[in-house]
mmCIF file of C-alpha atoms in Angstrom:
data_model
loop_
_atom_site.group_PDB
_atom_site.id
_atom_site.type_symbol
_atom_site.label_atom_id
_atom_site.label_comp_id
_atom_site.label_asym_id
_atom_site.label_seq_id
_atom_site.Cartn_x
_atom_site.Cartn_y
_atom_site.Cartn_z
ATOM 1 C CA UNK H 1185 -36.980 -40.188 40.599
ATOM 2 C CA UNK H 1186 -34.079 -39.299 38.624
ATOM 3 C CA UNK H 1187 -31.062 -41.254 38.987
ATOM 4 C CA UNK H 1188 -27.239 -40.224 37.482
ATOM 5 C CA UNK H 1189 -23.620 -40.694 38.544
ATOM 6 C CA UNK H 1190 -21.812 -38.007 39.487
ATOM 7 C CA UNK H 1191 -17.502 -37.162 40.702
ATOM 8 C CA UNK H 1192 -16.126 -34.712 42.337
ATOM 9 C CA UNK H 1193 -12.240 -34.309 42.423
ATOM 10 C CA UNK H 1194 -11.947 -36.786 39.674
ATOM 11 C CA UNK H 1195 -13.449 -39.236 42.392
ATOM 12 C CA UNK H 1196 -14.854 -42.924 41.246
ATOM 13 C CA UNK H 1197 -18.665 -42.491 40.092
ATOM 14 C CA UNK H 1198 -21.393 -43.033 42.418
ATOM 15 C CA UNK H 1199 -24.648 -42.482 41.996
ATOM 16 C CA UNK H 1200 -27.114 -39.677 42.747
ATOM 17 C CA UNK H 1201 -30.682 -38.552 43.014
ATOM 18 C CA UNK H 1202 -31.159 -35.684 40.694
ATOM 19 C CA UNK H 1203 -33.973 -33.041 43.006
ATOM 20 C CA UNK H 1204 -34.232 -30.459 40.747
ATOM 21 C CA UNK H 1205 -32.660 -28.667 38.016
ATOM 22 C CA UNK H 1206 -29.646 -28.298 39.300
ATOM 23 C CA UNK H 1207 -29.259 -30.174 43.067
ATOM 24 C CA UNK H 1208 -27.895 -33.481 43.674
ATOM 25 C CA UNK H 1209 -27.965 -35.627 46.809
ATOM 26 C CA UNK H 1210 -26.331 -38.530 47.366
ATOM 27 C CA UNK H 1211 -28.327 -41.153 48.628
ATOM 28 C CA UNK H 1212 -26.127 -43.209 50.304
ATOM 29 C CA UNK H 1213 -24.267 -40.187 52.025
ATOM 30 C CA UNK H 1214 -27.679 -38.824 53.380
ATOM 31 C CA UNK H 1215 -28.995 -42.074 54.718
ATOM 32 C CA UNK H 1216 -25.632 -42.478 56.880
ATOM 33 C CA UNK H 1217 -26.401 -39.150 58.522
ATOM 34 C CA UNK H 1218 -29.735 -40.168 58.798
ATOM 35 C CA UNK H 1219 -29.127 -43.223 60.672
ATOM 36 C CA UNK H 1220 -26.197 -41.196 62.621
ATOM 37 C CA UNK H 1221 -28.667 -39.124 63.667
ATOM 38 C CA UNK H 1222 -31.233 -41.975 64.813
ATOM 39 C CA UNK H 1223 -28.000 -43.062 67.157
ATOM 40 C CA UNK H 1224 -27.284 -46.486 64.617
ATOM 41 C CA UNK H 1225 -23.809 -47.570 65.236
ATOM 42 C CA UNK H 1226 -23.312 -49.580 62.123
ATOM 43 C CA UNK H 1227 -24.692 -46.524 59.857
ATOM 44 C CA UNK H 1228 -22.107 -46.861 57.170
ATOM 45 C CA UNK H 1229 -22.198 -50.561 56.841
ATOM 46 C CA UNK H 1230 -26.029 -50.723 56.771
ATOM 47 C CA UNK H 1231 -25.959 -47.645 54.246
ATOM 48 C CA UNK H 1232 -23.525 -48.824 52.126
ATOM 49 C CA UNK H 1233 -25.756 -52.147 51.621
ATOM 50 C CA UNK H 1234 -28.989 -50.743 51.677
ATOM 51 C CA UNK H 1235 -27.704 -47.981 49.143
ATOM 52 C CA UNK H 1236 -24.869 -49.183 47.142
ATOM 53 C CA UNK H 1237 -22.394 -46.279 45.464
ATOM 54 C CA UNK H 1238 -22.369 -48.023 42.127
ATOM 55 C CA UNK H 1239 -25.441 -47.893 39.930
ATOM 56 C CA UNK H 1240 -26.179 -51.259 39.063
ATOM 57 C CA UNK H 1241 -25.799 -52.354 42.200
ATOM 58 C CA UNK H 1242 -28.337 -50.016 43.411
ATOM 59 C CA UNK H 1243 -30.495 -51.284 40.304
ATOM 60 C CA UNK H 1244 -30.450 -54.647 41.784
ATOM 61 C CA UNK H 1245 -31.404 -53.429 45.146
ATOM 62 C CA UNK H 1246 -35.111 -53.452 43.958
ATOM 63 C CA UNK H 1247 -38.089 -51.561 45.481
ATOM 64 C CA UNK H 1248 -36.487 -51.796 48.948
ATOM 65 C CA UNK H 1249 -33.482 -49.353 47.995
ATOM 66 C CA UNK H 1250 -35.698 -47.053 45.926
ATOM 67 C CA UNK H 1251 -37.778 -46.966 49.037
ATOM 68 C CA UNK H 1252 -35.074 -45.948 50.992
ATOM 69 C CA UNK H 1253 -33.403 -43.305 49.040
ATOM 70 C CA UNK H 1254 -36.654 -41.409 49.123
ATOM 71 C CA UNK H 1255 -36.383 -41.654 52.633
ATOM 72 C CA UNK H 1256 -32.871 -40.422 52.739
ATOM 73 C CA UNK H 1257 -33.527 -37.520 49.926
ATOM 74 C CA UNK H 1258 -36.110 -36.539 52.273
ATOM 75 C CA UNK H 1259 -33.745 -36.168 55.173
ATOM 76 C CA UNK H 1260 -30.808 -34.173 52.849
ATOM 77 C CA UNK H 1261 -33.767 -31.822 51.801
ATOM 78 C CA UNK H 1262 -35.330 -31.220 55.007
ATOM 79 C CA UNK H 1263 -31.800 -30.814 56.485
ATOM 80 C CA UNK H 1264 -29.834 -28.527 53.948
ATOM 81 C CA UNK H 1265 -27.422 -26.751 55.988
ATOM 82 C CA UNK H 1266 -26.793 -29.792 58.534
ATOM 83 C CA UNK H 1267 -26.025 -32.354 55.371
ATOM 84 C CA UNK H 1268 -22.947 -32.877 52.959
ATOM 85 C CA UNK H 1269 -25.159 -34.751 50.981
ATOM 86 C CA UNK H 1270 -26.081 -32.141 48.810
ATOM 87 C CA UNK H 1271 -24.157 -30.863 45.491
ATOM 88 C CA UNK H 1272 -24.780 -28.834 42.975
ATOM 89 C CA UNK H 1273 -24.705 -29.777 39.671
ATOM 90 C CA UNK H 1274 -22.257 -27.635 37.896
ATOM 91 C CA UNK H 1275 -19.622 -28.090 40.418
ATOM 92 C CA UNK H 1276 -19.499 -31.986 39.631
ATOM 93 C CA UNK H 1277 -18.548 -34.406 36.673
ATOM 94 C CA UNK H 1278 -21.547 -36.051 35.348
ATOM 95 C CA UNK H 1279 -21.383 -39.823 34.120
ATOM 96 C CA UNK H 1280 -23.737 -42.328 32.613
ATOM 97 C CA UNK H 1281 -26.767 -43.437 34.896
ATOM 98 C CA UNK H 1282 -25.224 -47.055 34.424
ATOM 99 C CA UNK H 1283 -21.643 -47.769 34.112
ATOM 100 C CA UNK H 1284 -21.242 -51.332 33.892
ATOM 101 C CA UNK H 1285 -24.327 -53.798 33.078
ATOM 102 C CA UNK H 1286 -24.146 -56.884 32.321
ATOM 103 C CA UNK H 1287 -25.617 -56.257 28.700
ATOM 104 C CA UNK H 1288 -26.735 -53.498 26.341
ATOM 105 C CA UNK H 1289 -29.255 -54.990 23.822
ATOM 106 C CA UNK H 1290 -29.690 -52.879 21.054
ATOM 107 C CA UNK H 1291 -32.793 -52.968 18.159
ATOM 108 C CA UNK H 1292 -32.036 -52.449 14.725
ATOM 109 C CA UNK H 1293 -34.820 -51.041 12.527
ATOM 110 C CA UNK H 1294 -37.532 -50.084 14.322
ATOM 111 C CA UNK H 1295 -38.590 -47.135 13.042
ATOM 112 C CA UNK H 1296 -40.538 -47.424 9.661
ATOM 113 C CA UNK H 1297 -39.314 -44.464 8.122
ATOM 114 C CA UNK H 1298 -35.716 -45.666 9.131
ATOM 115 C CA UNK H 1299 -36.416 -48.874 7.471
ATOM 116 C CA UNK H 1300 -37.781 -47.559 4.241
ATOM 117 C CA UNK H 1301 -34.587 -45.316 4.227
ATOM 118 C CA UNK H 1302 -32.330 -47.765 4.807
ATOM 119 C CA UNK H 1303 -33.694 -50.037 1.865
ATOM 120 C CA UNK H 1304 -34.795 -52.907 3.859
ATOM 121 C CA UNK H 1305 -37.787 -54.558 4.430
ATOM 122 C CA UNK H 1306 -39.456 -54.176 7.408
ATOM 123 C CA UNK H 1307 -39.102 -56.975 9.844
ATOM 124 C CA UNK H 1308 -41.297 -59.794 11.216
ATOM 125 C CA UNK H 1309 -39.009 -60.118 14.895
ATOM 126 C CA UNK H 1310 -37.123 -57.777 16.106
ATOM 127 C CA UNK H 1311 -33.332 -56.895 14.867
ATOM 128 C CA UNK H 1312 -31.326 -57.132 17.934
ATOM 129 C CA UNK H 1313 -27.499 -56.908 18.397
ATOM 130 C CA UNK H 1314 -25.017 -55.762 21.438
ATOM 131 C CA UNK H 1315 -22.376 -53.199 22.094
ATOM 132 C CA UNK H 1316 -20.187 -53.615 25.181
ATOM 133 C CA UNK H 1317 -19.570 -51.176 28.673
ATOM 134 C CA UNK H 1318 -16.427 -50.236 26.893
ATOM 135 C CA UNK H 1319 -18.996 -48.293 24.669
ATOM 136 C CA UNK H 1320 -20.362 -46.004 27.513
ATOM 137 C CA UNK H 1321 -19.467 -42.370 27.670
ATOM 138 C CA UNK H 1322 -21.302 -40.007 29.512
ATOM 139 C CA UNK H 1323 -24.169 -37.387 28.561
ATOM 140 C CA UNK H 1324 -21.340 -34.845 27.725
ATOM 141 C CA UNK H 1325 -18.352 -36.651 27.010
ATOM 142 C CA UNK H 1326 -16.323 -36.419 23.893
ATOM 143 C CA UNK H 1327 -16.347 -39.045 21.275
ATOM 144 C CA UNK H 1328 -12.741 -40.292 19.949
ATOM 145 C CA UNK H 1329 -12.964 -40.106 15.960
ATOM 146 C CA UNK H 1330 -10.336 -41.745 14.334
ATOM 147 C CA UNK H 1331 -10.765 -41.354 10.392
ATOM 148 C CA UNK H 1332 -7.991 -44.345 9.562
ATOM 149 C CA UNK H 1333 -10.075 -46.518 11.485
ATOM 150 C CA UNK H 1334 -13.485 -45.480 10.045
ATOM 151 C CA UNK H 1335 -14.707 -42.817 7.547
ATOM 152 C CA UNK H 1336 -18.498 -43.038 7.823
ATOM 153 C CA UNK H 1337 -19.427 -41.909 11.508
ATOM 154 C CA UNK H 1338 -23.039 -42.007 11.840
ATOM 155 C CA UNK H 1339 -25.236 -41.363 15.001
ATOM 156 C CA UNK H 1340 -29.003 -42.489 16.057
ATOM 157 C CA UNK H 1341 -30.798 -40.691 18.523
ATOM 158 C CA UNK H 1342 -32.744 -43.613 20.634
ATOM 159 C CA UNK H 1343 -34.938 -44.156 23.869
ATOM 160 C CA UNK H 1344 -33.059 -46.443 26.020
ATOM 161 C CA UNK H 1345 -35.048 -48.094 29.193
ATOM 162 C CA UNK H 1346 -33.022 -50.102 32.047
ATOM 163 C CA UNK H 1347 -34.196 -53.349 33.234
ATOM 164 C CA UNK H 1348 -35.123 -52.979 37.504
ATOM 165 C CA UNK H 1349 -35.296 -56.918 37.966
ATOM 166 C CA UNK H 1350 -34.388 -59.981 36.837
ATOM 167 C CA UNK H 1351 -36.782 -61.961 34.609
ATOM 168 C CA UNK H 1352 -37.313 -64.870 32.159
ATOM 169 C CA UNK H 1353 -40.252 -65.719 29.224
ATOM 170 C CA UNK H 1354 -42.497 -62.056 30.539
ATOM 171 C CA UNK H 1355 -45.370 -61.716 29.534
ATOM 172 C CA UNK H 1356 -46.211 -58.616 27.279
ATOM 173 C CA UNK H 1357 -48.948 -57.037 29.853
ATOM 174 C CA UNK H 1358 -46.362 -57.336 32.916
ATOM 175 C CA UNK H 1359 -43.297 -55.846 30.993
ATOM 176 C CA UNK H 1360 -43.211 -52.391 32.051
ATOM 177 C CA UNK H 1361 -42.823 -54.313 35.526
ATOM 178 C CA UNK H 1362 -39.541 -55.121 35.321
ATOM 179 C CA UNK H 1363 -38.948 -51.909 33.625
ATOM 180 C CA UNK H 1364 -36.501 -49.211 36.330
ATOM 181 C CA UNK H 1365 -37.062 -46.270 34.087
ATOM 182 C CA UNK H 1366 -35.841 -44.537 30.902
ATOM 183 C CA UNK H 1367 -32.902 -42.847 29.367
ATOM 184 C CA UNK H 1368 -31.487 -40.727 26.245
ATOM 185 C CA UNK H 1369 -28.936 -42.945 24.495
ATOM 186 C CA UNK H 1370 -26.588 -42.504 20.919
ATOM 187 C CA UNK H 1371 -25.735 -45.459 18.965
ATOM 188 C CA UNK H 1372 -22.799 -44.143 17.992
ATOM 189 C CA UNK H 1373 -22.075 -46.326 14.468
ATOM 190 C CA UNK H 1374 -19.340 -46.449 11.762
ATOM 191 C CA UNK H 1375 -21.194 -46.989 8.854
ATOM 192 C CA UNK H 1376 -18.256 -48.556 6.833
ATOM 193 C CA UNK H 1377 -16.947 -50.981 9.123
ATOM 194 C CA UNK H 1378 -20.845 -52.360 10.295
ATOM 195 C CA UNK H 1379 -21.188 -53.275 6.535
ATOM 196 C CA UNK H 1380 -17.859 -55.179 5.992
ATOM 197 C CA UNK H 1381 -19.386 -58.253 6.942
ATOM 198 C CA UNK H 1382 -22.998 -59.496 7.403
ATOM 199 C CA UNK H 1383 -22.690 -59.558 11.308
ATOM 200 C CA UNK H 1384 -22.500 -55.482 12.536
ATOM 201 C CA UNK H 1385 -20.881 -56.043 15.573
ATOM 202 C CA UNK H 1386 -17.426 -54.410 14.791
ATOM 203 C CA UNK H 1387 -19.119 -51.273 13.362
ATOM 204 C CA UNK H 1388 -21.521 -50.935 16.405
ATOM 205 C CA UNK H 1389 -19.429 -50.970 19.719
ATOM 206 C CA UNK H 1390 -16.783 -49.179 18.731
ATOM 207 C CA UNK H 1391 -15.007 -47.988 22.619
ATOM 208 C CA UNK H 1392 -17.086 -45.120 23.665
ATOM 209 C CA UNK H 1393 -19.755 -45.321 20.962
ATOM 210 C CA UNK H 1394 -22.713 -45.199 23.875
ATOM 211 C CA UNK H 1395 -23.151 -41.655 25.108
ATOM 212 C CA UNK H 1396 -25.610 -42.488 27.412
ATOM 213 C CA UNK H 1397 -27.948 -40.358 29.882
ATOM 214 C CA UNK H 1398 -28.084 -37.917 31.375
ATOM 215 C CA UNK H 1399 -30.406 -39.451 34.121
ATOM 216 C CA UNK H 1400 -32.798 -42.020 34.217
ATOM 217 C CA UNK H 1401 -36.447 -41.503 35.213
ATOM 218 C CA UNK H 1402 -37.950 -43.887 36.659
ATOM 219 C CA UNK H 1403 -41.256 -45.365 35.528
ATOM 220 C CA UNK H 1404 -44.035 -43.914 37.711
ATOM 221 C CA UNK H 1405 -42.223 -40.442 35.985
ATOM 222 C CA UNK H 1406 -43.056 -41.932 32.522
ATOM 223 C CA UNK H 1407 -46.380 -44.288 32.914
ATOM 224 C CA UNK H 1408 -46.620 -44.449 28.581
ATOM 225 C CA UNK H 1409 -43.192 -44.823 27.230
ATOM 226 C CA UNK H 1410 -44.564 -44.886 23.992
ATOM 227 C CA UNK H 1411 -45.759 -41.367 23.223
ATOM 228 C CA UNK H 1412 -42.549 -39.396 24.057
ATOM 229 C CA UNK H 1413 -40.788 -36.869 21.171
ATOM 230 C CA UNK H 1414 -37.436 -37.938 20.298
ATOM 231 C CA UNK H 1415 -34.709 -35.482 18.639
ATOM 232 C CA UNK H 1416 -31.269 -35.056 17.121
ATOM 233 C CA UNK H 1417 -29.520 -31.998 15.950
ATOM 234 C CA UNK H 1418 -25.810 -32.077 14.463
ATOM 235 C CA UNK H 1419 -24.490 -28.649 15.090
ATOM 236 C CA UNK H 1420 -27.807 -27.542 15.671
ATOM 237 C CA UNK H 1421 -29.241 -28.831 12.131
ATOM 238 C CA UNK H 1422 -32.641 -31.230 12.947
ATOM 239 C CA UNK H 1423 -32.001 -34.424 11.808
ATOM 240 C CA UNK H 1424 -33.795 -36.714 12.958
ATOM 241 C CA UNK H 1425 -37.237 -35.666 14.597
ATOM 242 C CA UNK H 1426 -39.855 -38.553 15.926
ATOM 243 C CA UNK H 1427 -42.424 -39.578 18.463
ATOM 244 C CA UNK H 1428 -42.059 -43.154 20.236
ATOM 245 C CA UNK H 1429 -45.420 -44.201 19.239
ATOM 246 C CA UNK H 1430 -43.650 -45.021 15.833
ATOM 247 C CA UNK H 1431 -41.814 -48.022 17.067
ATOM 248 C CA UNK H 1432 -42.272 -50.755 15.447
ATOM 249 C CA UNK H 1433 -41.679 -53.017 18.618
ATOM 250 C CA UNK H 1434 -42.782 -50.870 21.256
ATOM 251 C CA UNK H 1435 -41.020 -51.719 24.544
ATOM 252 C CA UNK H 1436 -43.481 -54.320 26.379
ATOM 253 C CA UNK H 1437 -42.988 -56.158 22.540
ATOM 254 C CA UNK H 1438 -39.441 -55.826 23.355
ATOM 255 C CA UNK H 1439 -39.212 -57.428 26.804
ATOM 256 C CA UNK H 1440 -41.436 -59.962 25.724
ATOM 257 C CA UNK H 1441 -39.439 -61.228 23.333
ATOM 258 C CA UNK H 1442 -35.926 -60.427 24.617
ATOM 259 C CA UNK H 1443 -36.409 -62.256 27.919
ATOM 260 C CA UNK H 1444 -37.887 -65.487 26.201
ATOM 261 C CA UNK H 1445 -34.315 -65.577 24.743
ATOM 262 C CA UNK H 1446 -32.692 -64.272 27.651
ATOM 263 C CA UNK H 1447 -32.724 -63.667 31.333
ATOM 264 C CA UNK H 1448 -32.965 -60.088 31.114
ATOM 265 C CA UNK H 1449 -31.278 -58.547 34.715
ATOM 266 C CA UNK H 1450 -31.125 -55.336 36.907
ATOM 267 C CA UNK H 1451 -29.298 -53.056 35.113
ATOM 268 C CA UNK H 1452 -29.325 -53.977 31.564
ATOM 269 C CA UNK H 1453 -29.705 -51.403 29.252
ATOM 270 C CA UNK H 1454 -31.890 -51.931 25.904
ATOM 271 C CA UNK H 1455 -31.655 -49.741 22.797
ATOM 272 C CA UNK H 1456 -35.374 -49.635 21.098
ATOM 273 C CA UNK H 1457 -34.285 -48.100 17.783
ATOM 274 C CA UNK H 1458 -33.785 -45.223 15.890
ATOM 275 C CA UNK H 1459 -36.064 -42.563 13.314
ATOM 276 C CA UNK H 1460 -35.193 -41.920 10.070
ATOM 277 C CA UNK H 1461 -32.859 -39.787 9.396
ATOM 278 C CA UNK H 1462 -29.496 -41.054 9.639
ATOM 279 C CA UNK H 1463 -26.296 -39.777 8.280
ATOM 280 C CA UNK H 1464 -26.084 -42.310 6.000
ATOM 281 C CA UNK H 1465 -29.162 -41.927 4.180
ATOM 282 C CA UNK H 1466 -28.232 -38.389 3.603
ATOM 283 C CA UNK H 1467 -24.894 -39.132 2.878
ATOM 284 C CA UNK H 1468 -23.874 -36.664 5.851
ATOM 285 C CA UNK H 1469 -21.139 -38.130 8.157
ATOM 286 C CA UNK H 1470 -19.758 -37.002 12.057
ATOM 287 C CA UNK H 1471 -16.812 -34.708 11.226
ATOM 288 C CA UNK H 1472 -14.086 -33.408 13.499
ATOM 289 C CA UNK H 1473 -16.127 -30.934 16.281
ATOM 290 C CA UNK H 1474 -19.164 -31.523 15.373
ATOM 291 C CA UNK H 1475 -21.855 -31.533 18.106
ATOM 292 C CA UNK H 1476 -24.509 -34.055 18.419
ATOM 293 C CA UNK H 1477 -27.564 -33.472 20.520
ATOM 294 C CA UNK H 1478 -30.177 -36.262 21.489
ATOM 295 C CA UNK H 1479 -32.949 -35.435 23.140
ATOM 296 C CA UNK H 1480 -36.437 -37.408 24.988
ATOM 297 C CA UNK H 1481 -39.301 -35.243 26.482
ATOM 298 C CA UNK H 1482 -39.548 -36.068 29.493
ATOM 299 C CA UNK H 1483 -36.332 -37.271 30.448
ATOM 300 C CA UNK H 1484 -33.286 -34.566 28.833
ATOM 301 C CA UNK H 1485 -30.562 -34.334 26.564
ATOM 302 C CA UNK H 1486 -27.137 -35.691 25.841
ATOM 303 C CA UNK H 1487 -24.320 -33.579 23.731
ATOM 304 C CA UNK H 1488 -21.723 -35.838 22.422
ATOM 305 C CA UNK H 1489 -18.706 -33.246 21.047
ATOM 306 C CA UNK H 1490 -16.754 -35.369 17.514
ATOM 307 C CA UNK H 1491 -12.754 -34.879 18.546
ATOM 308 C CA UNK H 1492 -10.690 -36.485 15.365
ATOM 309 C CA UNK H 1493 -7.898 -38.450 17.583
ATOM 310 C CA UNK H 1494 -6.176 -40.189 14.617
ATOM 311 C CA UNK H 1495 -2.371 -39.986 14.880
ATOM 312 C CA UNK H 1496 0.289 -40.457 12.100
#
């Protein structure tokens, strides 16, 4: 399954199924006509908590709601000229497959070749650190540059994966379980303000530094996370090119060790690293409309367009 958000008329998000290449259906719209149909009287109420709009939400809902949204796909397929659960794809906004979690973990070098290019030694636990929802942009959103505020905009093409239920001190063999699925993420970074102090907070979560998406697929899509190509073009120049069997911490290593700090929850997002490559080992910085491509077989692309916004 393939989940997104999606707005029409400027509407609030909600989330979506992704079908096929280009068809939508809304689960919780499709599960109202559904019941409708079945003569239910309290169809909306029952959808609307069964299949919540908002994607975390439906995160949290667990096996049950994933269960039923098959069921209501299903019904919106089977149904096509009866349902206004359908859309198509280029007649609506897309958004990021999660708009508000309650964290984004990222990992820092994780990558060897990153690592060896970023002259540091490679590390016995993982390198973690956070950005905030304020960072998330969609899969084809613009990205603000403002070149008072930073003059080193770098980007990192990572595998993201979103966390499907809550859980504390997992074991490595039962991570992937609390695993929802996987996603194409951009850790948008300014490279000058990250190394003003030792902590790289300020220089990671800059507002809209996440371009994030464009769906997630959920796990039975992807059964071995950790053989999947990973790419990033600037302008359509390779630059950074990778397979995730070169993570360092692969992702059960990552849950492991995350949630025996943490309780990890439905809906948080993790960052598992970057390749080598970076801008700022090639001294090559964002500029004013550039485009950045990410890209994960298996699960898409994002295009994140550079738009200088710095005023006078």
């Amino acid at each position: 399954m393939k989940l997104l958000t999606y707005s029409t008329n400027n509407n609030p998000l909600r989330l979506g199924i992704l079908v096929d290449e280009n068809t939508i259906v809304d689960p919780q719209q499709a599960y109202i006509e559904l019941l409708n149909e079945s003569g239910q009287k309290r169809a909306i109420e029952i959808a609307n908590a069964l299949l919540p709009a908002d994607p975390t939400q439906f995160i949290a809902g667990g096996d049950l709601t994933l269960k039923t949204a098959k069921e209501a796909v299903s019904y919106a397929l089977e149904n096509p000229t009866q349902t206004s659960a359908l859309y198509q794809k280029d007649n609506v906004q897309i958004g990021a497959p999660v708009l508000k979690p309650n964290k984004i973990i990222c990992v820092g070098l994780n990558y060897k070749n990153h690592i060896l290019e970023m002259k540091r030694d490679l590390p016995v636990h993982p390198v973690i650190f956070a950005k905030f929802a304020t960072a998330i942009i969609g899969p084809n959103d613009i990205f603000p540059l403002n070149s008072n505020l930073t003059k080193k905009l770098d980007y990192e093409a990572e595998l993201a994966f979103v966390i499907g239920k809550e859980g504390k001190d997992i074991p490595y063999e039962d991570a992937l379980d609390y695993v929802l699925g996987y996603t194409v993420a951009n850790d948008i970074t300014a490279r000058d303000m990250q190394k003003r102090t030792l902590q790289w907070l300020q220089g990671k979560t800059l507002d809209k530094s996440l371009p994030l998406g464009p769906v997630i697929v959920t796990k039975d899509e992807i059964p071995n996370p950790h053989c999947l190509d990973i790419a990033l073009t600037v302008n359509d120049e390779v630059r950074q090119k990778s397979n995730t069997e070169q993570l360092l911490f692969n992702v059960n290593h990552l849950v492991e060790f995350l949630s025996g700090i943490i309780t990890l929850e439905p809906g948080d997002i993790i960052l598992t690293g970057t390749p080598g490559g970076v801008g700022e080992a090639q001294n090559k910085f964002l500029q004013h409309g550039d485009k950045v491509k990410v890209e994960v077989s298996g699960i898409g692309a994002i295009e994140t367009t550079i738009v200088e916004v710095t005023k006078e």
